[in-house]
Each structure stands twice: as structure tokens, then as C-alpha cells.
PDB file of C-alpha atoms in Angstrom:
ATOM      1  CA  UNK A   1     251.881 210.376 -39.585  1.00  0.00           C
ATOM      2  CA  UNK A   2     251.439 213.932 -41.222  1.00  0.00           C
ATOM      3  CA  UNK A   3     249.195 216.751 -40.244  1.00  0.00           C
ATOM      4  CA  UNK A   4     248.915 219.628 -42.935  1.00  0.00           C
ATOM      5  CA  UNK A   5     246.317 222.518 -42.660  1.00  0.00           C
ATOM      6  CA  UNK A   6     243.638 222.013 -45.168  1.00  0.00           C
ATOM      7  CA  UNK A   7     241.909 225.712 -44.963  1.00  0.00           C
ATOM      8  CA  UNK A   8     240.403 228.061 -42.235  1.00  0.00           C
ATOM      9  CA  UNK A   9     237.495 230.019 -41.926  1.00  0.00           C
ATOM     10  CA  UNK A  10     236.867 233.041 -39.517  1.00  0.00           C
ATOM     11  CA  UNK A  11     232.933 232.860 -38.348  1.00  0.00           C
ATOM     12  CA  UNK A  12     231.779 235.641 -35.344  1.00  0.00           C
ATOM     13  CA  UNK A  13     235.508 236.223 -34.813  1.00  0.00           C
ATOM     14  CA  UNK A  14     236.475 232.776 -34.188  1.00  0.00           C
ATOM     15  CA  UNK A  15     238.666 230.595 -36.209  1.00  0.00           C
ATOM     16  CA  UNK A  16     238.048 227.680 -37.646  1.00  0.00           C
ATOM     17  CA  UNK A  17     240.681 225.275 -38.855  1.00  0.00           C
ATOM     18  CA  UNK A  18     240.198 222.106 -40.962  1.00  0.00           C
ATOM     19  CA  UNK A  19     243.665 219.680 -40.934  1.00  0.00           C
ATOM     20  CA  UNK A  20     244.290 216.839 -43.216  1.00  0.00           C
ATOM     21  CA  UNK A  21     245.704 213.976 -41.000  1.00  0.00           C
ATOM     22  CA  UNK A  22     247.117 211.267 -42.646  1.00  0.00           C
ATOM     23  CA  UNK A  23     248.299 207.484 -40.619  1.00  0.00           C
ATOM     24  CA  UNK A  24     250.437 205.115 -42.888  1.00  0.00           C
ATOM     25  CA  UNK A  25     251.127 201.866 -40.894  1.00  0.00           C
ATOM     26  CA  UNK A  26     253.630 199.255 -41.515  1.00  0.00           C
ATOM     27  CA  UNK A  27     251.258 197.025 -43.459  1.00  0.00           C
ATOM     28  CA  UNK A  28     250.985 199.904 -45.671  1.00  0.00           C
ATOM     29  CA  UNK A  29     247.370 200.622 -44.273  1.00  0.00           C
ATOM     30  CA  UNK A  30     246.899 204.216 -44.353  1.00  0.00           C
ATOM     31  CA  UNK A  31     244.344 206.692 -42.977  1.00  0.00           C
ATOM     32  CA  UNK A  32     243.117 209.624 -44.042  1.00  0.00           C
ATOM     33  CA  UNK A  33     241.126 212.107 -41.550  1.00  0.00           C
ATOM     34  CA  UNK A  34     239.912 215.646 -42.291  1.00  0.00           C
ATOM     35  CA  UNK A  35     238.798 216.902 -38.945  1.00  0.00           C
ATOM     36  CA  UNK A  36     237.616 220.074 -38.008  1.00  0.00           C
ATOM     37  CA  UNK A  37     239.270 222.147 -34.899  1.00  0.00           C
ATOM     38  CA  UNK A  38     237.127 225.522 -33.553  1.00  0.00           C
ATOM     39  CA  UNK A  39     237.802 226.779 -30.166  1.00  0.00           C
ATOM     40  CA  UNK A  40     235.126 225.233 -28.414  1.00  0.00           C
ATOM     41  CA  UNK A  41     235.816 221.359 -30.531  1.00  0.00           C
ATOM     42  CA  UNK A  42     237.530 219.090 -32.228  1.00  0.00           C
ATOM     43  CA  UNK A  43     235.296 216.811 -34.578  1.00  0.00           C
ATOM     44  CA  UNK A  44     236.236 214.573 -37.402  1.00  0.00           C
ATOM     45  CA  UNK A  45     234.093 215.243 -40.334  1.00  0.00           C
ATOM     46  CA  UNK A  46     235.535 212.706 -43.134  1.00  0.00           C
ATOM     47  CA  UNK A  47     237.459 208.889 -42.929  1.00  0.00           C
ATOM     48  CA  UNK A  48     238.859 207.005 -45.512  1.00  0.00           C
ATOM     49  CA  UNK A  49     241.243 203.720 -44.797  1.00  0.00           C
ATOM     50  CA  UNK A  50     242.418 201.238 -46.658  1.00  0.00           C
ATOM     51  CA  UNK A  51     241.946 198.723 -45.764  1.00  0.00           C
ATOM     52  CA  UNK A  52     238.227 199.563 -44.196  1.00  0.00           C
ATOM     53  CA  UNK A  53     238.501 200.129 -40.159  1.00  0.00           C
ATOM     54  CA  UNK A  54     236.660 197.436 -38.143  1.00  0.00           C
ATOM     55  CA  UNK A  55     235.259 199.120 -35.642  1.00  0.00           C
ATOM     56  CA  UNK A  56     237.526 198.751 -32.231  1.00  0.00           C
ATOM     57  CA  UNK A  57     239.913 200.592 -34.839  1.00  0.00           C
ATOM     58  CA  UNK A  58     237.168 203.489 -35.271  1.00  0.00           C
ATOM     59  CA  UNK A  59     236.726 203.895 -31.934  1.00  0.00           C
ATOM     60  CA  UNK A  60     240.151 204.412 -30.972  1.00  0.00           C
ATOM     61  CA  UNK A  61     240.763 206.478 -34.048  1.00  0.00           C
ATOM     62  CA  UNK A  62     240.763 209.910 -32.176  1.00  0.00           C
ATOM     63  CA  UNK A  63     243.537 208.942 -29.674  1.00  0.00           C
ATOM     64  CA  UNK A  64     245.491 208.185 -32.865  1.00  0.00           C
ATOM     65  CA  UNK A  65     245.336 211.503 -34.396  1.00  0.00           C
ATOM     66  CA  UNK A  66     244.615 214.026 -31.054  1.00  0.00           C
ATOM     67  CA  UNK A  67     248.273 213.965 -29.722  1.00  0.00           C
ATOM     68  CA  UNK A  68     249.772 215.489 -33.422  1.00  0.00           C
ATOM     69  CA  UNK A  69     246.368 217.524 -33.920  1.00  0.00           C
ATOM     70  CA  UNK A  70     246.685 219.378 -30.638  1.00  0.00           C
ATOM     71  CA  UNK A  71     251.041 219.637 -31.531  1.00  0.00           C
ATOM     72  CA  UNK A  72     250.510 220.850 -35.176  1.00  0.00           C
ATOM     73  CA  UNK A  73     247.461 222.970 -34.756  1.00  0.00           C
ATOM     74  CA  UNK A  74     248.970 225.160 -31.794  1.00  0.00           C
ATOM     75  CA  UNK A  75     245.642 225.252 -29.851  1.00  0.00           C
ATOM     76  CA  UNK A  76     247.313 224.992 -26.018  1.00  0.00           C
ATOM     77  CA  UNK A  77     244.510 223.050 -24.780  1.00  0.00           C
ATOM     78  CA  UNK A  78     245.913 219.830 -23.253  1.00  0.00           C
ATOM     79  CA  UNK A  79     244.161 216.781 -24.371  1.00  0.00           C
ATOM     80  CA  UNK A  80     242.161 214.865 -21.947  1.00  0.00           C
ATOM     81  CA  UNK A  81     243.594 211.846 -20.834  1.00  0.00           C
ATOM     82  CA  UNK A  82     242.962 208.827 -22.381  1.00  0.00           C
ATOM     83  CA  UNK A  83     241.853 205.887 -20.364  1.00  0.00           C
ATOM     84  CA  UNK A  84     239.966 202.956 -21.001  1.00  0.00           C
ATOM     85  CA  UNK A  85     237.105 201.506 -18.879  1.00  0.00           C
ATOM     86  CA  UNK A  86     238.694 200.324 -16.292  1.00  0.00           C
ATOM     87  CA  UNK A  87     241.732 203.043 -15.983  1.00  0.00           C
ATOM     88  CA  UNK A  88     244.005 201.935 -18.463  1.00  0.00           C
ATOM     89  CA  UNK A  89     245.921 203.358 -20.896  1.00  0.00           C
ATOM     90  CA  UNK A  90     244.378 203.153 -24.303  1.00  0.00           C
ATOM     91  CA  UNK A  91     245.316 200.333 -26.453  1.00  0.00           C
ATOM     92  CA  UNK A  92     245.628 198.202 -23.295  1.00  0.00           C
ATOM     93  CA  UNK A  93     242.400 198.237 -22.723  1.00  0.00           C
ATOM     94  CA  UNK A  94     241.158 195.565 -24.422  1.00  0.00           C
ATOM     95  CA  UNK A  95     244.126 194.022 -23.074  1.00  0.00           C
ATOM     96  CA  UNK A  96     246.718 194.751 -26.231  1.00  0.00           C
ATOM     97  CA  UNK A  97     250.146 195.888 -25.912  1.00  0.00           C
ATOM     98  CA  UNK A  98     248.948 199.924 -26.860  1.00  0.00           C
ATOM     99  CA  UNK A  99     250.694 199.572 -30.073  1.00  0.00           C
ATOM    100  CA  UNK A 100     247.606 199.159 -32.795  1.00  0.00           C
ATOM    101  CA  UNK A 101     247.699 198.318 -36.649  1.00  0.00           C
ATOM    102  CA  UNK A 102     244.760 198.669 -38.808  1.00  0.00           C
ATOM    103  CA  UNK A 103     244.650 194.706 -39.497  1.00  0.00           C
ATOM    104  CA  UNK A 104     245.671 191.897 -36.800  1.00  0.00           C
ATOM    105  CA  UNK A 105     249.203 190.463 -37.883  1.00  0.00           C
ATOM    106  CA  UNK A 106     247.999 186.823 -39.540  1.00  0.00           C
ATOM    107  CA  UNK A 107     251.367 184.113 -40.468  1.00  0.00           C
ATOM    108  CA  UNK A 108     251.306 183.962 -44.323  1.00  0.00           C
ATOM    109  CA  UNK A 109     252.026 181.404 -46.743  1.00  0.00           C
ATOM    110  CA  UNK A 110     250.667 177.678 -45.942  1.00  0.00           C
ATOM    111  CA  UNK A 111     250.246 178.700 -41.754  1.00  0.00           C
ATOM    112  CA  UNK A 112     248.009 181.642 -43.007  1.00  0.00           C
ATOM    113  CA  UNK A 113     245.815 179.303 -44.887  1.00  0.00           C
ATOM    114  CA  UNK A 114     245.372 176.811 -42.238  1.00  0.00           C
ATOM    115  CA  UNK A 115     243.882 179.256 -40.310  1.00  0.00           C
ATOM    116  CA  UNK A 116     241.568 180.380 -42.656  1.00  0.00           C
ATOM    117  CA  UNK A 117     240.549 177.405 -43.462  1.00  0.00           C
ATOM    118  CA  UNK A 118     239.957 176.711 -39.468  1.00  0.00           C
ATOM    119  CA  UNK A 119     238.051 179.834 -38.856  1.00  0.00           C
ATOM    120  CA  UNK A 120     235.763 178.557 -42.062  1.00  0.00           C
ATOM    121  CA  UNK A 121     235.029 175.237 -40.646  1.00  0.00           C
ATOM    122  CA  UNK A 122     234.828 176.112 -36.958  1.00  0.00           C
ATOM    123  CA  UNK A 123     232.013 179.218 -38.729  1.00  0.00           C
ATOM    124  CA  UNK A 124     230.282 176.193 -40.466  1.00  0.00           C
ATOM    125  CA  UNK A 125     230.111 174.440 -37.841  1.00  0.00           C
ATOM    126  CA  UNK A 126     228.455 177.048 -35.693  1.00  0.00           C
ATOM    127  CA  UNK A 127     226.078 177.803 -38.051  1.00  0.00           C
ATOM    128  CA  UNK A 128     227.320 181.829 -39.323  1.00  0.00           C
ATOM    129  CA  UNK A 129     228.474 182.742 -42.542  1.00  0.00           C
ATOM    130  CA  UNK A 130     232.088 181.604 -42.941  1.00  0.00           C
ATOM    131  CA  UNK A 131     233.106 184.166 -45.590  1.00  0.00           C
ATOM    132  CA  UNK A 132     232.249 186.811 -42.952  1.00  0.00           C
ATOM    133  CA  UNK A 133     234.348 184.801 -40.387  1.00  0.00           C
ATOM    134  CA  UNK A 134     237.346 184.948 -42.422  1.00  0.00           C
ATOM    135  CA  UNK A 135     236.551 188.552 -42.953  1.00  0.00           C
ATOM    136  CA  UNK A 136     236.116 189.812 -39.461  1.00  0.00           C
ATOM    137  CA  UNK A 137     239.351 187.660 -37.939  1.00  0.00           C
ATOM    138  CA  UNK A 138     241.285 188.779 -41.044  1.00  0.00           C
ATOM    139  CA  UNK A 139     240.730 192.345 -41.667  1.00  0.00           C
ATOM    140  CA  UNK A 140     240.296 192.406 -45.232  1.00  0.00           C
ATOM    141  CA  UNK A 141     237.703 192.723 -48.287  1.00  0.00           C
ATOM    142  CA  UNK A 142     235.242 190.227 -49.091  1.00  0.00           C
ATOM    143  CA  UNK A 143     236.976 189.760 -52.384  1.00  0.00           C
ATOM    144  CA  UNK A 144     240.136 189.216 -50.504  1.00  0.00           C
ATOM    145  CA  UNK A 145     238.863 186.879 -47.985  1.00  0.00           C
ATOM    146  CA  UNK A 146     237.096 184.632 -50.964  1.00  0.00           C
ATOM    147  CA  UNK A 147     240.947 184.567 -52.420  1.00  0.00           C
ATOM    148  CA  UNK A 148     242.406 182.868 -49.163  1.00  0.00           C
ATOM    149  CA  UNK A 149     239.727 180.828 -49.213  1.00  0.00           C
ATOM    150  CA  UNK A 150     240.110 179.705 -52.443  1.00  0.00           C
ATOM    151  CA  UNK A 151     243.840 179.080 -51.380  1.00  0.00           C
ATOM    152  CA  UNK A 152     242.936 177.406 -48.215  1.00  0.00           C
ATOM    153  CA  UNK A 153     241.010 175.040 -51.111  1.00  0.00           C
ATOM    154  CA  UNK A 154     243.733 174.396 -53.271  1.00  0.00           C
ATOM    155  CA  UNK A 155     246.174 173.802 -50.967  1.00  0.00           C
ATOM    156  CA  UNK A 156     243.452 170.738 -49.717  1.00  0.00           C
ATOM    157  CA  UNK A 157     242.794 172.419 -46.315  1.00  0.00           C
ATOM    158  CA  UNK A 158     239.108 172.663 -47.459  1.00  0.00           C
ATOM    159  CA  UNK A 159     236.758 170.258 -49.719  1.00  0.00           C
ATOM    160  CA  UNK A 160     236.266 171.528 -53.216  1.00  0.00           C
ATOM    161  CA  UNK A 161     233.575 173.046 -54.061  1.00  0.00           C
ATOM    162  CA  UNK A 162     232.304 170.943 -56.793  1.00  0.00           C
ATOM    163  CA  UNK A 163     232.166 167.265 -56.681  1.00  0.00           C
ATOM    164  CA  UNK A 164     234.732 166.129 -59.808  1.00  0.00           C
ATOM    165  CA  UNK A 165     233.325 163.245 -61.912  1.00  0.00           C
TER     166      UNK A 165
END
């Protein structure tokens, strides 16, 4: 994670500081954040991720920056706690271990594909759009998620799509 100072402004006598906040995960996700620090806020004004954040990760995006905004921008205010719903810490919460990634860990190779291809069928089967099945239990692109299917085809987890004559 890096925090740099983007520019500041001085407005009625009060500064106004924009940082550049910048998340790089493992699975070389990465997050970008300008947010915006005055002395009576802290907002977030622009987000860009790659991979896109669903939105669990969006909402818990502020507890992942506030801790180095608050150390790099030197504002002394202590940061609220942060507590979920019912009094825990965030990222367990929803019952994870508190350590989040920008895309749930999936097996890869031919396990990887037999789970996409079981999240299509059970989506079929229910009656939803399987592409947007594979997408949401995933984490990635459309595009992406069409390419695993296809995968999940040719390794013969799925039917093809055309019947061959």
C-alpha cells in the first residue's frame, strides 16, 4: 500500500489535502483511491480497481485505506473504530478471517473448471443467467468468465454448444 499527496488547496483558512492511495494485493489486484481529507472529512472522490470491486469489497474499502490515510496525512484525529453489525471486527463480520483480497481465492487448472462448470449448471437449473453466476462467484470480467466457460466446455464438463453432425 502507498499513500502520496496528490495536491492541497487552502479555502477560508483551512486546508485541504487530496492523497493518492494505492492497494496492490497478492493476486496482483490493485486499487487506486484519490480521496479528499479537510478538517471537518474524509471523502473518497475517485475508484479505479482492477479487477472491478464487487460490492462487499466497496463497502469495506474505507477501512482499507483510513488506517495509512490518517498515518501519512498527519491529521491526529483517531479513526473511529471499526465494527461490524454485530460488534465485530471488520472483515469478520461477514464471518471471514479479516484478511480480504479483491477476488475470492478459486483452485485453478481442471478443479477450477469443475466449479465453473457447477455454478453454470446449478444457475441453469435455477433459472438465472449462468454467465452472471460464474461472474459474481468468480470475481472477474464477463469476457473472462465466458473463457472458463469455454474451458469448462472443452475439457467436457459442459455440453457443447452446437450439436456436431
Amino acid at each position: 500500500m502507498s499513500v502520496r499527496p496528490a495536491w492541497k488547496v487552502r479555502e477560508d483558512g483551512e486546508p485541504t489535502s487530496w492523497y493518492t492511495v494505492r492497494l496492490a494485493f497478492p493476486d496482483e489486484a490493485c486499487v487506486e483511491v484519490l480521496a479528499v481529507v479537510s478538517a471537518e472529512s474524509v471523502s473518497v472522490e475517485d475508484v479505479r480497481a482492477r479487477p472491478a470491486l464487487s460490492l462487499d469489497d466497496l463497502t469495506v474499502l474505507a477501512e482499507w485505506i483510513e488506517e495509512p490515510l490518517f498515518e501519512r496525512c498527519g491529521s491526529g484525529r483517531e479513526s473511529p473504530s471499526v465494527n461490524g453489525p454485530d460488534g465485530a471486527a471488520a472483515g469478520t463480520a461477514a464471518g471471514g478471517s479479516g484478511a480480504r483480497r479483491a477476488r475470492p481465492v478459486r483452485p485453478r487448472g481442471i478443479e477450477g473448471r469443475r466449479l465453473v462448470a457447477e455454478e453454470y449448471r446449478a444457475a441453469q437449473d435455477q433459472g438465472v443467467d449462468p454467465v452472471l453466476a460464474v461472474m459474481r462467484t468468480t470475481g472477474h470480467s464477463r469476457r473472462r468468465s465466458l473463457s472458463m466457460i469455454a474451458q469448462a466446455r472443452d475439457a467436457g464438463f459442459l455440453t457443447p454448444r452446437h450439436v456436431r453432425r
